[in-house]
Amino acid sequence: MPDEEYLVHGDEQHPCTLRTGYLSDMLEISHTPGAGDVCLLDPHVVTPSGEWEAWYLARWLPGAVRYRSFWDLMNDEYRSFRGDRA
């Protein structure tokens, strides 16, 4: 899939737009046993400041929610915790 389609993040991304070939190189940074979710960092997609793309996968999602960086993922989780995210 072309970068123009793959590198879309945020509300405009489709959760099934994944490059599954990257999975074997990813770093698992969290896993909640029994909850069915996991966070991964992707060394194939790196921001200009050196941060790796972050993926959030859960059994209730049709694919993954991808973030430009771990920072973006954590900010989204914090907004959700506070009730600021729809």
mmCIF file of C-alpha atoms in Angstrom:
data_model
loop_
_atom_site.group_PDB
_atom_site.id
_atom_site.type_symbol
_atom_site.label_atom_id
_atom_site.label_comp_id
_atom_site.label_asym_id
_atom_site.label_seq_id
_atom_site.Cartn_x
_atom_site.Cartn_y
_atom_site.Cartn_z
ATOM 1 C CA MET A 1 0.000 0.000 0.000
ATOM 2 C CA PRO A 2 1.332 3.457 -0.813
ATOM 3 C CA ASP A 3 2.684 5.701 1.959
ATOM 4 C CA GLU A 4 -0.017 8.308 1.207
ATOM 5 C CA GLU A 5 -2.638 5.789 2.340
ATOM 6 C CA TYR A 6 -0.638 4.106 5.097
ATOM 7 C CA LEU A 7 0.737 7.196 6.854
ATOM 8 C CA VAL A 8 -2.710 8.573 7.731
ATOM 9 C CA HIS A 9 -3.156 8.832 11.503
ATOM 10 C CA GLY A 10 -5.928 10.171 13.695
ATOM 11 C CA ASP A 11 -9.627 10.083 12.930
ATOM 12 C CA GLU A 12 -9.021 9.783 9.174
ATOM 13 C CA GLN A 13 -7.192 6.446 9.377
ATOM 14 C CA HIS A 14 -8.899 3.134 8.731
ATOM 15 C CA PRO A 15 -8.016 0.568 11.444
ATOM 16 C CA CYS A 16 -7.497 -2.173 8.864
ATOM 17 C CA THR A 17 -4.839 -0.161 7.002
ATOM 18 C CA LEU A 18 -1.860 -2.094 8.325
ATOM 19 C CA ARG A 19 1.436 -3.368 7.075
ATOM 20 C CA THR A 20 1.350 -6.743 8.781
ATOM 21 C CA GLY A 21 4.858 -7.520 7.541
ATOM 22 C CA TYR A 22 6.122 -5.073 10.163
ATOM 23 C CA LEU A 23 4.761 -7.120 13.090
ATOM 24 C CA SER A 24 7.784 -9.406 13.426
ATOM 25 C CA ASP A 25 10.094 -6.409 14.051
ATOM 26 C CA MET A 26 7.868 -4.543 16.499
ATOM 27 C CA LEU A 27 8.629 -3.981 20.156
ATOM 28 C CA GLU A 28 5.826 -5.007 22.523
ATOM 29 C CA ILE A 29 5.649 -2.377 25.246
ATOM 30 C CA SER A 30 2.493 -3.440 27.072
ATOM 31 C CA HIS A 31 0.108 -6.315 27.326
ATOM 32 C CA THR A 32 -2.777 -6.733 29.719
ATOM 33 C CA PRO A 33 -3.270 -10.469 30.332
ATOM 34 C CA GLY A 34 -6.903 -11.407 29.964
ATOM 35 C CA ALA A 35 -7.869 -7.987 28.615
ATOM 36 C CA GLY A 36 -6.927 -8.765 25.038
ATOM 37 C CA ASP A 37 -5.051 -5.577 24.191
ATOM 38 C CA VAL A 38 -1.441 -4.747 23.416
ATOM 39 C CA CYS A 39 0.707 -1.726 22.496
ATOM 40 C CA LEU A 40 3.526 -2.079 19.978
ATOM 41 C CA LEU A 41 6.236 0.230 18.647
ATOM 42 C CA ASP A 42 7.125 0.058 14.953
ATOM 43 C CA PRO A 43 10.770 0.772 14.022
ATOM 44 C CA HIS A 44 9.851 0.943 10.310
ATOM 45 C CA VAL A 45 7.924 4.220 10.649
ATOM 46 C CA VAL A 46 9.926 6.894 12.460
ATOM 47 C CA THR A 47 9.106 10.572 13.015
ATOM 48 C CA PRO A 48 11.697 13.253 12.139
ATOM 49 C CA SER A 49 12.465 13.475 15.873
ATOM 50 C CA GLY A 50 13.207 9.729 16.015
ATOM 51 C CA GLU A 51 10.020 8.383 17.618
ATOM 52 C CA TRP A 52 8.624 5.095 16.375
ATOM 53 C CA GLU A 53 5.033 4.714 15.246
ATOM 54 C CA ALA A 54 2.834 3.146 17.959
ATOM 55 C CA TRP A 55 0.047 0.614 17.418
ATOM 56 C CA TYR A 56 -2.788 -0.197 19.767
ATOM 57 C CA LEU A 57 -4.422 -3.564 19.103
ATOM 58 C CA ALA A 58 -7.386 -4.988 20.993
ATOM 59 C CA ARG A 59 -9.674 -7.917 20.421
ATOM 60 C CA TRP A 60 -12.623 -5.503 20.099
ATOM 61 C CA LEU A 61 -10.988 -3.549 17.256
ATOM 62 C CA PRO A 62 -11.159 -4.632 13.610
ATOM 63 C CA GLY A 63 -7.439 -3.899 13.182
ATOM 64 C CA ALA A 64 -5.166 -1.483 15.010
ATOM 65 C CA VAL A 65 -5.227 2.179 15.930
ATOM 66 C CA ARG A 66 -1.904 3.610 14.801
ATOM 67 C CA TYR A 67 -0.302 6.727 16.272
ATOM 68 C CA ARG A 68 2.604 8.775 14.949
ATOM 69 C CA SER A 69 4.411 8.150 18.240
ATOM 70 C CA PHE A 70 4.169 6.659 21.709
ATOM 71 C CA TRP A 71 3.616 10.208 22.962
ATOM 72 C CA ASP A 72 0.501 10.542 20.790
ATOM 73 C CA LEU A 73 -0.811 7.166 21.957
ATOM 74 C CA MET A 74 -0.350 8.079 25.624
ATOM 75 C CA ASN A 75 -1.983 11.485 25.156
ATOM 76 C CA ASP A 76 -4.988 9.817 23.532
ATOM 77 C CA GLU A 77 -5.214 7.300 26.391
ATOM 78 C CA TYR A 78 -5.021 10.151 28.915
ATOM 79 C CA ARG A 79 -7.807 12.070 27.140
ATOM 80 C CA SER A 80 -9.910 8.907 27.167
ATOM 81 C CA PHE A 81 -9.228 8.402 30.896
ATOM 82 C CA ARG A 82 -10.317 11.980 31.597
ATOM 83 C CA GLY A 83 -13.400 11.596 29.415
ATOM 84 C CA ASP A 84 -12.164 14.216 26.905
ATOM 85 C CA ARG A 85 -12.172 11.813 23.961
ATOM 86 C CA ALA A 86 -15.345 10.750 22.223
#
